[in-house]
């Protein structure tokens, strides 16, 4: 849970460069997914895509979060 706290701070802190926030959100999504917090994982994955909706690592994290939460078509 300490990792989630640190990553959340890094993803939303003032003055954090966009690329750093993007990476922090990506890792935050993975941490939430591993903890079974699938909605939070999806939220973080979506946040990682805010600056570039076509960013492949963010898209993969989003797909992982959706699958882990049982939201597959």
Coordinates of N, CA and C in Angstrom, one line a residue:
X1 N 0.8 -1.2 0.0 CA 0.0 0.0 0.0 C 0.9 1.3 0.0
X2 N 2.1 1.1 0.5 CA 3.0 2.3 0.4 C 3.3 2.7 -1.0
X3 N 3.4 1.7 -1.9 CA 3.7 2.0 -3.3 C 2.5 2.8 -3.9
X4 N 1.3 2.4 -3.6 CA 0.1 3.1 -4.1 C 0.1 4.5 -3.6
X5 N 0.5 4.8 -2.4 CA 0.5 6.1 -1.9 C 1.6 7.0 -2.6
X6 N 2.7 6.4 -2.8 CA 3.8 7.1 -3.5 C 3.5 7.4 -4.9
X7 N 2.9 6.4 -5.6 CA 2.6 6.6 -7.0 C 1.4 7.6 -7.2
X8 N 0.5 7.5 -6.3 CA -0.6 8.5 -6.3 C -0.1 9.9 -6.2
X9 N 0.8 10.1 -5.3 CA 1.4 11.4 -5.1 C 2.2 11.9 -6.3
X10 N 3.0 10.9 -6.9 CA 3.8 11.2 -8.1 C 2.9 11.5 -9.3
X11 N 1.7 10.9 -9.4 CA 0.9 11.1 -10.5 C 0.0 12.4 -10.5
X12 N -0.1 12.9 -9.3 CA -1.0 14.1 -9.1 C -0.3 15.3 -8.5
X13 N 1.0 15.2 -8.2 CA 1.6 16.3 -7.6 C 1.8 17.5 -8.5
X14 N 1.8 18.7 -7.9 CA 2.0 19.9 -8.7 C 3.5 20.0 -9.1
X15 N 3.6 20.4 -10.3 CA 5.0 20.5 -10.9 C 5.6 19.2 -11.4
X16 N 4.8 18.1 -11.4 CA 5.2 16.9 -11.9 C 5.2 16.9 -13.4
X17 N 6.3 16.6 -14.1 CA 6.3 16.6 -15.6 C 5.3 15.6 -16.1
X18 N 4.6 15.9 -17.2 CA 3.6 15.0 -17.8 C 4.1 13.6 -18.0
X19 N 5.3 13.4 -18.5 CA 5.8 12.1 -18.7 C 5.9 11.3 -17.4
X20 N 6.3 12.0 -16.3 CA 6.4 11.3 -15.0 C 5.1 10.9 -14.5
X21 N 4.1 11.8 -14.7 CA 2.7 11.5 -14.2 C 2.2 10.3 -15.0
X22 N 2.5 10.3 -16.3 CA 2.0 9.2 -17.2 C 2.6 7.9 -16.7
X23 N 3.8 7.8 -16.4 CA 4.5 6.6 -16.0 C 3.9 6.2 -14.6
X24 N 3.8 7.2 -13.7 CA 3.3 6.9 -12.4 C 1.9 6.3 -12.5
X25 N 1.0 6.9 -13.3 CA -0.3 6.3 -13.5 C -0.3 4.9 -14.1
X26 N 0.6 4.7 -15.0 CA 0.8 3.3 -15.5 C 1.1 2.3 -14.4
X27 N 2.1 2.6 -13.6 CA 2.5 1.7 -12.5 C 1.4 1.7 -11.4
X28 N 0.7 2.8 -11.2 CA -0.4 2.8 -10.2 C -1.5 1.9 -10.7
X29 N -1.8 1.8 -12.0 CA -2.8 0.9 -12.5 C -2.4 -0.5 -12.2
X30 N -1.2 -0.9 -12.5 CA -0.7 -2.2 -12.2 C -0.8 -2.6 -10.7
X31 N -0.4 -1.6 -9.9 CA -0.5 -1.9 -8.4 C -1.9 -2.1 -8.0
X32 N -2.8 -1.3 -8.4 CA -4.3 -1.5 -8.1 C -4.8 -2.8 -8.6
X33 N -4.4 -3.2 -9.9 CA -4.8 -4.5 -10.4 C -4.4 -5.6 -9.6
X34 N -3.1 -5.6 -9.1 CA -2.6 -6.7 -8.3 C -3.2 -6.8 -7.0
X35 N -3.7 -5.6 -6.5 CA -4.4 -5.6 -5.2 C -5.9 -5.9 -5.3
X36 N -6.4 -6.1 -6.6 CA -7.8 -6.5 -6.8 C -8.7 -5.3 -6.9
X37 N -8.1 -4.1 -7.0 CA -8.9 -2.8 -7.1 C -9.1 -2.5 -8.6
X38 N -10.0 -3.3 -9.2 CA -10.0 -3.2 -10.7 C -10.6 -1.8 -11.2
X39 N -11.5 -1.2 -10.5 CA -12.0 0.1 -10.9 C -10.9 1.2 -10.8
X40 N -10.2 1.1 -9.7 CA -9.1 2.1 -9.5 C -8.0 1.8 -10.5
X41 N -7.7 0.6 -10.9 CA -6.7 0.2 -11.9 C -7.2 0.8 -13.3
X42 N -8.4 0.7 -13.6 CA -8.9 1.3 -14.8 C -8.8 2.8 -14.8
X43 N -9.2 3.4 -13.7 CA -9.1 4.9 -13.5 C -7.6 5.4 -13.8
X44 N -6.7 4.7 -13.2 CA -5.3 5.0 -13.4 C -4.8 4.8 -14.8
X45 N -5.2 3.7 -15.4 CA -4.9 3.4 -16.8 C -5.4 4.5 -17.7
X46 N -6.6 4.9 -17.5 CA -7.2 6.0 -18.2 C -6.5 7.3 -18.0
X47 N -6.0 7.6 -16.8 CA -5.3 8.8 -16.5 C -3.9 8.8 -17.3
X48 N -3.4 7.6 -17.4 CA -2.1 7.5 -18.1 C -2.2 7.8 -19.6
X49 N -3.5 7.8 -20.1 CA -3.7 8.1 -21.5 C -4.2 9.5 -21.8
X50 N -4.2 10.3 -20.7 CA -4.8 11.7 -20.8 C -4.0 12.5 -21.8
X51 N -2.7 12.4 -21.8 CA -1.9 13.2 -22.7 C -1.7 12.6 -24.1
X52 N -1.9 11.3 -24.2 CA -1.7 10.6 -25.5 C -2.6 9.4 -25.5
X53 N -3.9 9.5 -26.0 CA -4.8 8.4 -26.0 C -4.3 7.1 -26.8
X54 N -3.3 7.3 -27.6 CA -2.8 6.2 -28.4 C -1.6 5.5 -27.8
X55 N -1.2 5.9 -26.6 CA 0.0 5.4 -25.9 C -0.1 3.9 -25.6
X56 N 0.6 3.1 -26.3 CA 0.5 1.7 -26.2 C 0.6 1.1 -24.8
X57 N 1.5 1.5 -24.0 CA 1.6 0.9 -22.6 C 0.3 1.2 -21.8
X58 N -0.3 2.4 -22.0 CA -1.5 2.8 -21.3 C -2.7 2.0 -21.8
X59 N -2.7 1.8 -23.1 CA -3.8 1.0 -23.7 C -3.8 -0.4 -23.2
X60 N -2.6 -1.0 -23.1 CA -2.4 -2.3 -22.6 C -2.8 -2.4 -21.1
X61 N -2.5 -1.4 -20.3 CA -2.9 -1.3 -18.9 C -4.4 -1.3 -18.8
X62 N -5.0 -0.5 -19.7 CA -6.5 -0.3 -19.7 C -7.1 -1.7 -20.0
X63 N -6.6 -2.4 -21.0 CA -7.1 -3.7 -21.4 C -6.9 -4.7 -20.2
X64 N -5.8 -4.6 -19.5 CA -5.6 -5.5 -18.4 C -6.6 -5.2 -17.3
X65 N -6.8 -4.0 -17.0 CA -7.7 -3.6 -15.9 C -9.2 -4.0 -16.3
X66 N -9.6 -3.8 -17.5 CA -10.9 -4.2 -17.9 C -11.0 -5.8 -17.8
X67 N -10.1 -6.5 -18.3 CA -10.1 -7.9 -18.2 C -10.1 -8.4 -16.8
X68 N -9.3 -7.8 -15.9 CA -9.3 -8.2 -14.5 C -10.6 -8.0 -13.8
X69 N -11.3 -6.9 -14.3 CA -12.6 -6.6 -13.7 C -13.7 -7.3 -14.3
X70 N -13.4 -8.2 -15.3 CA -14.5 -9.0 -15.9 C -15.2 -8.2 -17.0
X71 N -14.7 -7.1 -17.4 CA -15.3 -6.3 -18.4 C -14.8 -6.6 -19.8
X72 N -15.1 -7.7 -20.3 CA -14.6 -8.1 -21.6 C -15.8 -8.4 -22.5
X73 N -15.6 -8.2 -23.8 CA -16.7 -8.4 -24.8 C -16.6 -9.7 -25.4

